[in-house]
Short mmCIF file of C-alpha atoms and ligand atoms in Angstrom, two decimals:
data_model
loop_
_atom_site.label_atom_id
_atom_site.label_comp_id
_atom_site.label_asym_id
_atom_site.label_seq_id
_atom_site.Cartn_x
_atom_site.Cartn_y
_atom_site.Cartn_z
CA MET S 28 -19.35 -20.49 42.30
CA ALA S 29 -17.91 -23.98 42.65
CA PRO S 30 -14.44 -24.47 41.22
CA ARG S 31 -14.39 -26.01 37.76
CA ASN S 32 -13.32 -29.58 37.40
CA HIS S 33 -12.38 -31.32 34.16
CA LYS S 34 -15.97 -32.38 33.48
CA THR S 35 -17.48 -28.92 33.89
CA TRP S 36 -14.67 -27.42 31.85
CA LEU S 37 -15.68 -29.57 28.86
CA LYS S 38 -19.37 -28.68 29.08
CA LYS S 39 -20.96 -26.81 26.20
CA PRO S 40 -20.55 -23.11 27.01
CA ASN S 41 -23.64 -20.93 27.25
CA VAL S 42 -22.07 -18.18 25.12
CA GLU S 43 -20.84 -18.24 21.51
CA TYR S 44 -17.80 -20.47 21.02
CA ILE S 45 -15.83 -22.44 18.47
CA SER S 46 -13.84 -25.63 18.84
CA SER S 47 -10.04 -25.56 18.98
CA GLU S 48 -10.15 -28.57 16.66
CA ILE S 49 -10.58 -26.30 13.65
CA TYR S 50 -7.06 -24.97 14.33
CA HIS S 51 -5.27 -28.32 14.26
CA SER S 52 -7.24 -30.83 12.19
CA HIS S 53 -5.47 -31.91 9.02
CA ALA S 54 -8.79 -32.81 7.38
CA ILE S 55 -10.10 -29.33 8.06
CA TYR S 56 -6.92 -27.77 6.67
CA LYS S 57 -7.32 -29.77 3.45
CA GLN S 58 -10.97 -28.85 3.15
CA GLU S 59 -10.15 -25.17 3.69
CA GLN S 60 -7.74 -25.27 0.75
CA GLU S 61 -10.49 -26.67 -1.48
CA ASP S 62 -13.58 -24.95 -0.17
CA ILE S 63 -12.16 -21.55 0.82
CA PHE S 64 -8.76 -20.68 -0.68
CA SER S 65 -9.63 -22.15 -4.11
CA LYS S 66 -12.78 -20.04 -4.22
CA VAL S 67 -12.01 -16.58 -2.86
CA TRP S 68 -10.18 -13.58 -4.31
CA VAL S 69 -6.62 -13.53 -2.98
CA PRO S 70 -4.52 -10.34 -2.90
CA VAL S 71 -1.29 -11.84 -4.24
CA CYS S 72 1.02 -8.84 -4.59
CA HIS S 73 1.13 -5.12 -5.39
CA MET S 74 1.40 -3.45 -8.79
CA SER S 75 4.55 -1.62 -7.74
CA GLU S 76 6.30 -5.01 -7.43
CA MET S 77 5.73 -5.65 -11.14
CA TYR S 78 5.85 -2.12 -12.37
CA ASN S 79 7.31 -2.63 -15.85
CA LYS S 80 6.02 -4.56 -18.82
CA ASP S 81 6.86 -8.29 -18.54
CA ASP S 82 7.63 -8.04 -14.83
CA TYR S 83 6.09 -11.03 -13.08
CA ARG S 84 5.58 -12.61 -9.69
CA ILE S 85 5.01 -16.21 -8.68
CA MET S 86 3.04 -17.34 -5.65
CA THR S 87 1.01 -20.25 -4.33
CA ILE S 88 -2.74 -20.38 -3.83
CA ALA S 89 -4.20 -23.60 -2.43
CA ASN S 90 -1.16 -25.63 -3.55
CA GLU S 91 -1.27 -24.26 -7.10
CA GLU S 92 1.67 -22.30 -8.47
CA VAL S 93 0.30 -19.06 -9.87
CA ILE S 94 2.09 -16.54 -12.06
CA VAL S 95 0.94 -12.95 -12.56
CA TRP S 96 2.56 -10.61 -15.05
CA ASN S 97 2.35 -7.09 -16.34
CA THR S 98 1.35 -7.04 -20.02
CA GLY S 99 2.02 -3.33 -20.29
CA ASP S 100 -1.70 -2.56 -20.50
CA SER S 101 -3.02 -4.74 -17.74
CA VAL S 102 -2.21 -7.66 -15.49
CA GLU S 103 -2.84 -11.29 -16.32
CA ALA S 104 -2.62 -14.45 -14.25
CA ALA S 105 -2.32 -18.14 -14.98
CA ILE S 106 -1.55 -21.47 -13.37
CA ASN S 107 2.22 -21.75 -13.71
CA LEU S 108 2.42 -25.00 -15.65
CA GLN S 109 6.09 -24.54 -16.43
CA MET S 110 6.82 -25.13 -12.75
CA LYS S 111 5.32 -28.59 -13.15
CA GLY S 112 7.40 -29.62 -16.16
CA PRO S 113 10.84 -28.71 -17.38
CA ARG S 114 11.72 -25.09 -16.70
CA GLY S 115 10.71 -23.03 -19.67
CA ASN S 116 10.74 -19.48 -20.76
CA PHE S 117 8.35 -17.15 -18.97
CA HIS S 118 7.04 -16.04 -22.37
CA LEU S 119 5.60 -19.51 -22.95
CA ILE S 120 2.81 -18.37 -20.69
CA HIS S 121 1.89 -15.70 -23.21
CA LYS S 122 1.44 -18.43 -25.78
CA GLY S 123 -1.26 -20.05 -23.73
CA CYS S 124 0.67 -22.80 -21.99
CA GLY S 125 -0.89 -21.96 -18.64
CA LYS S 126 -4.54 -22.01 -17.69
CA LYS S 127 -5.59 -18.36 -17.45
CA LEU S 128 -7.05 -17.15 -14.17
CA HIS S 129 -9.31 -14.25 -13.31
CA CYS S 130 -7.26 -11.30 -12.15
CA GLU S 131 -8.01 -7.70 -11.12
CA VAL S 132 -6.13 -4.69 -9.77
CA LYS S 133 -8.13 -3.06 -7.00
CA HIS S 134 -8.00 -1.35 -3.59
CA GLY S 135 -4.73 0.55 -3.48
CA GLN S 136 -3.42 -1.21 -6.62
CA MET S 137 -3.31 -4.69 -5.10
CA VAL S 138 -3.27 -7.54 -7.60
CA TRP S 139 -6.09 -10.00 -6.91
CA VAL S 140 -6.36 -13.52 -8.30
CA THR S 141 -8.92 -16.27 -7.86
CA LEU S 142 -8.54 -19.93 -8.79
CA ASP S 143 -12.32 -20.09 -9.28
CA PRO S 144 -12.90 -20.38 -13.05
CA ASN S 145 -16.36 -18.82 -12.66
CA PRO S 146 -16.12 -16.36 -9.79
CA LYS S 147 -19.47 -15.32 -8.34
CA HIS S 148 -18.19 -11.84 -7.51
CA THR S 149 -15.93 -9.15 -8.87
CA VAL S 150 -13.29 -8.04 -6.33
CA GLU S 151 -15.44 -5.01 -5.57
CA GLU S 152 -18.46 -7.20 -4.87
CA TRP S 153 -16.39 -9.65 -2.84
CA THR S 154 -14.88 -7.00 -0.57
CA ALA S 155 -18.40 -5.59 -0.11
CA GLY S 156 -17.49 -2.12 1.11
CA ALA S 157 -14.88 -3.21 3.66
CA PHE S 158 -12.32 -0.89 2.03
CA ASP S 159 -14.62 2.15 1.87
CA CYS S 160 -13.20 3.62 5.08
CA ILE S 161 -9.69 3.90 3.58
CA ALA S 162 -10.53 4.20 -0.14
CA ASP S 163 -9.75 7.93 -0.31
CA ALA S 164 -6.44 7.31 1.43
CA ILE S 165 -5.18 4.40 -0.70
CA ASP S 166 -6.78 5.13 -4.09
CA THR S 167 -5.97 8.82 -4.52
CA GLU S 168 -2.23 8.45 -5.13
CA GLU S 169 -0.14 5.62 -6.52
CA LEU S 170 1.31 3.49 -3.73
CA GLU S 171 4.68 1.79 -3.66
CA VAL S 172 5.96 -1.15 -1.65
CA PHE S 173 9.03 -0.15 0.37
CA HIS S 174 9.16 -3.10 2.71
CA TYR S 175 8.71 -6.82 2.18
CA HIS S 176 9.45 -9.71 4.41
CA LYS S 177 7.98 -13.12 4.91
CA ALA S 178 7.83 -15.43 7.85
CA VAL S 179 6.92 -19.09 8.20
CA ILE S 180 5.22 -19.42 11.57
CA ASP S 181 4.28 -22.64 13.36
CA THR S 182 0.65 -21.78 13.89
CA ASN S 183 -2.69 -21.98 12.13
CA TYR S 184 -3.41 -19.17 9.68
CA LYS S 185 -6.69 -18.37 11.43
CA LEU S 186 -4.84 -17.48 14.60
CA TRP S 187 -2.98 -14.82 12.63
CA HIS S 188 -6.25 -13.47 11.29
CA ASP S 189 -7.74 -13.62 14.79
CA THR S 190 -4.93 -11.52 16.19
CA ASN S 191 -5.66 -8.87 13.60
CA SER S 192 -9.38 -9.07 14.37
CA GLU S 193 -9.62 -9.10 18.14
CA PHE S 194 -8.24 -6.16 20.03
CA TYR S 195 -8.28 -7.35 23.62
CA HIS S 196 -4.79 -8.68 22.91
CA ASP S 197 -3.82 -4.99 22.70
CA PHE S 198 -3.16 -5.31 26.43
CA MET S 199 -0.11 -7.36 25.38
CA HIS S 200 1.30 -4.42 23.41
CA TYR S 201 3.01 -2.01 25.78
CA PHE S 202 3.33 0.47 22.93
CA ASN S 203 -0.43 0.47 22.31
CA ARG S 204 -1.24 0.77 26.00
CA VAL S 205 0.91 3.88 26.22
CA SER S 206 -0.01 5.53 22.91
CA GLY S 207 -3.53 4.34 22.35
CA PHE S 208 -5.66 3.61 25.40
CA ASN S 209 -7.69 6.81 25.30
CA ASP S 210 -11.48 7.35 25.27
CA GLU S 211 -11.63 7.26 21.46
CA TYR S 212 -9.89 3.88 21.49
CA PHE S 213 -12.49 2.29 23.75
CA ALA S 214 -15.30 3.70 21.57
CA ARG S 215 -13.74 2.29 18.37
CA LYS S 216 -16.22 0.08 16.52
CA ASN S 217 -15.90 -3.30 14.82
CA ILE S 218 -18.01 -3.15 11.68
CA PRO S 219 -18.96 -6.38 9.88
CA PHE S 220 -19.36 -6.49 6.09
CA ASP S 221 -20.75 -9.22 3.83
CA ASN S 222 -18.53 -12.23 3.05
CA GLY S 223 -16.92 -12.35 6.50
CA HIS S 224 -14.98 -9.10 6.35
CA VAL S 225 -14.66 -6.66 9.23
CA ASN S 226 -13.17 -3.27 9.67
CA VAL S 227 -12.07 -1.66 12.83
CA SER S 228 -12.91 2.00 12.78
CA SER S 229 -10.34 4.64 13.49
CA PHE S 230 -9.23 6.66 16.46
CA THR S 231 -6.42 9.09 17.22
CA VAL S 232 -3.13 7.55 18.33
CA ASN S 233 -0.96 9.69 20.63
CA TYR S 234 2.41 8.60 19.26
CA GLU S 235 4.36 11.23 21.14
CA GLU S 236 3.25 9.65 24.46
CA TYR S 237 5.77 6.90 23.79
CA ASP S 238 9.35 7.86 24.41
CA GLY S 239 11.24 8.42 21.17
CA PHE S 240 8.15 8.42 18.94
CA GLU S 241 6.78 11.39 17.06
CA ASP S 242 3.49 12.73 15.77
CA ARG S 243 2.65 11.31 12.32
CA GLY S 244 0.19 13.96 11.20
CA GLU S 245 2.42 15.67 8.67
CA LEU S 246 2.83 12.58 6.49
CA SER S 247 -0.72 11.25 6.72
CA PHE S 248 -1.95 9.31 3.71
CA PRO S 249 -4.17 11.42 1.40
CA ASN S 250 -7.49 12.55 2.90
CA LEU S 251 -6.71 10.90 6.22
CA PRO S 252 -7.03 13.02 9.37
CA PRO S 253 -3.80 13.10 11.44
CA ASN S 254 -2.71 10.03 13.42
CA GLN S 255 -5.68 7.86 12.49
CA TRP S 256 -5.48 4.08 12.47
CA TYR S 257 -7.81 1.91 10.39
CA MET S 258 -7.80 -1.87 10.02
CA VAL S 259 -9.49 -3.92 7.32
CA ASP S 260 -9.71 -7.64 8.07
CA LEU S 261 -10.59 -9.53 4.93
CA PHE S 262 -11.90 -13.07 4.95
CA PRO S 263 -10.24 -15.58 5.04
CA GLY S 264 -6.83 -14.16 6.09
CA PHE S 265 -5.78 -10.84 4.64
CA ASN S 266 -5.24 -7.71 6.66
CA PHE S 267 -4.80 -4.08 5.66
CA ASN S 268 -3.56 -1.75 8.29
CA LEU S 269 -3.23 2.02 7.91
CA ARG S 270 -1.40 3.82 10.67
CA GLY S 271 -1.42 7.42 9.50
CA SER S 272 1.78 7.71 7.54
CA ALA S 273 2.46 4.05 6.76
CA TYR S 274 0.32 1.28 5.32
CA ARG S 275 0.82 -2.45 5.78
CA SER S 276 -0.71 -5.57 4.31
CA ASP S 277 -0.45 -9.12 5.63
CA THR S 278 -1.32 -12.05 3.40
CA VAL S 279 -1.40 -15.66 4.51
CA THR S 280 -0.64 -18.85 2.63
CA PRO S 281 -1.52 -21.82 4.84
CA LEU S 282 1.14 -24.54 4.58
CA GLY S 283 -0.44 -27.03 6.96
CA PRO S 284 -2.72 -27.04 9.99
CA ASN S 285 0.16 -25.70 12.10
CA LYS S 286 2.18 -23.79 9.56
CA VAL S 287 1.54 -20.55 7.75
CA LEU S 288 3.53 -18.32 5.44
CA ILE S 289 2.81 -14.68 6.19
CA GLU S 290 3.95 -11.98 3.77
CA PHE S 291 4.28 -8.48 5.15
CA ARG S 292 4.38 -5.42 2.92
CA GLY S 293 4.87 -1.78 3.85
CA TYR S 294 3.71 1.00 1.54
CA GLY S 295 4.34 4.67 0.94
CA LEU S 296 3.36 6.97 -1.90
CA ARG S 297 5.23 6.66 -5.18
CA LYS S 298 5.64 10.43 -5.26
CA ASP S 299 7.40 10.53 -1.85
CA THR S 300 10.55 12.59 -1.64
CA LYS S 301 13.61 10.80 -0.29
CA GLU S 302 13.09 12.42 3.12
CA GLU S 303 9.38 11.56 3.20
CA ARG S 304 10.10 7.96 2.32
CA GLU S 305 12.76 7.68 5.02
CA THR S 306 10.29 8.96 7.59
CA ARG S 307 7.58 6.54 6.46
CA ILE S 308 10.04 3.66 6.63
CA LYS S 309 11.01 4.69 10.15
CA HIS S 310 7.35 4.94 11.17
CA HIS S 311 6.64 1.54 9.63
CA ASN S 312 9.65 -0.24 11.05
CA SER S 313 9.42 1.21 14.55
CA ILE S 314 6.13 -0.67 15.06
CA TRP S 315 5.95 -3.34 12.36
CA GLY S 316 9.51 -4.07 11.32
CA PRO S 317 11.21 -7.24 12.60
CA PHE S 318 12.62 -5.13 15.45
CA GLY S 319 9.54 -2.94 15.82
CA ARG S 320 7.45 -2.59 18.96
CA ASN S 321 4.46 -4.76 18.03
CA LEU S 322 5.07 -7.29 15.30
CA HIS S 323 7.19 -9.77 17.22
CA GLU S 324 4.75 -9.62 20.14
CA ASP S 325 1.93 -10.67 17.83
CA LEU S 326 4.05 -13.46 16.33
CA ILE S 327 5.03 -14.78 19.76
CA GLY S 328 1.37 -14.59 20.79
CA VAL S 329 0.06 -16.70 17.90
CA SER S 330 2.95 -19.17 18.13
CA GLY S 331 2.08 -19.73 21.79
CA GLN S 332 -1.60 -20.15 20.99
CA GLY S 333 -0.68 -22.62 18.26
CA THR S 334 1.37 -24.83 20.58
CA THR S 335 -1.59 -25.25 22.93
CA MET S 336 -3.70 -26.62 20.08
CA ARG S 337 -1.53 -29.23 18.42
CA GLU S 338 -3.06 -32.42 17.14
CA GLY S 339 -3.48 -34.78 20.04
CA THR S 340 -4.26 -32.06 22.54
CA GLU S 341 -7.71 -32.16 24.01
CA SER S 342 -10.27 -30.10 22.14
CA ARG S 343 -11.47 -27.11 24.06
CA ASN S 344 -13.96 -24.38 23.47
CA ILE S 345 -12.82 -20.92 22.50
CA LEU S 346 -15.31 -18.34 23.67
CA HIS S 347 -16.44 -15.47 21.47
CA GLY S 348 -19.09 -14.26 23.86
CA ARG S 349 -18.15 -10.63 24.52
CA HIS S 350 -20.98 -8.29 23.57
CA GLU S 351 -20.06 -4.65 24.17
CA ASN S 352 -22.19 -2.77 21.66
CA GLY S 353 -19.73 -3.45 18.85
CA THR S 354 -16.95 -1.46 20.53
CA ILE S 355 -13.30 -2.37 20.34
CA HIS S 356 -13.22 -5.48 22.56
CA ASP S 357 -16.62 -6.82 21.43
CA GLU S 358 -16.08 -10.17 19.70
CA VAL S 359 -18.54 -9.39 16.91
CA GLY S 360 -15.69 -9.53 14.37
CA MET S 361 -14.72 -13.04 15.44
CA ARG S 362 -18.33 -14.23 15.44
CA HIS S 363 -18.83 -12.72 11.99
CA TYR S 364 -15.70 -14.34 10.55
CA TYR S 365 -16.44 -17.82 11.89
CA GLU S 366 -20.05 -17.70 10.73
CA LYS S 367 -18.77 -17.16 7.17
CA TRP S 368 -16.11 -19.82 7.68
CA GLY S 369 -18.93 -22.24 8.59
CA ASP S 370 -20.88 -21.28 5.45
CA PHE S 371 -17.89 -22.04 3.20
CA MET S 372 -17.08 -25.28 5.00
CA GLY S 373 -20.64 -26.52 5.32
CA MET S 374 -20.08 -27.21 9.01
CA SER S 375 -20.32 -25.46 12.30
CA PRO S 376 -17.03 -24.25 13.82
CA THR S 377 -18.33 -25.53 17.15
CA MET S 378 -18.21 -29.12 15.92
CA THR S 379 -15.69 -31.51 17.40
CA LYS S 380 -15.08 -35.21 17.01
CA ALA S 381 -16.10 -35.62 20.61
CA ALA S 382 -19.41 -33.80 20.15
FE1 LIG J 425 -1.29 -7.04 17.89
#
């Protein structure tokens, strides 16, 4: 094959691809806020973070300040108008000063909010079965957040979702290569669900293969076989990750084409003994804490990807052409996500200004 020159490199690929422009265009970022983040159900926080009556949390969805609070019987949400005027009392919200929003508690007691005044789906309909694989593990017992941190990363939010969706970057994770590259791993399936969601089916991780790590079977989440690892990748940027004894969620708030706020939560069971909780925290932090094996590698990865796609760089084509019968490195999850992204945006993700 002849070496590629600049002209051939820019040719339309003969496999599935998207344009790098969708990761850096300011117009696309703005449209995503309006056409995607203002429409979908967003998992904003966990019930255990607002456990008592009148506890509340404030967050941002598509540039709107949102407040959610515990009424004692249920959870309610509203646009946080008091943030826009003089600071008032939180209880003003109860008197109807904020525009009420649809809100539900679902899937491991996450609190879900949508800015859409007339949502087409309930949360259950929206998630479309993507949580079924871990439902018995996260809905049997009450969960509790034991870890929270947030990071503002100079990259596009979709690159963070991509890194949770594609698994060929596992070759970057020394820990995963040592503890996970067994036959079951390579047979693991990517399973698409309606509305752009994907889950990555489980396999057995051999934690003890890595020096200093231990088997996690004893503290498995309810109804979960020992040392299993499930991932749920929810459109447009929310990830739920169950590694046997510890559960993690990532939620994104895009702040610009090249800036994203990622919130990381770690969960155990509310009924944990002190010793059980300490072990879960250790299991969580040893992989996903700021000094864990994997998290910083993923963050460095997506930061690097982001810098190659800044505004002003030449658009290039990002290939999603791997077809391997839906197994772990098949790009079916990426193709599925970007097809839904195109539906919401009313445009093809292969489009570029140059095209
Ligand atoms: Fe990773």
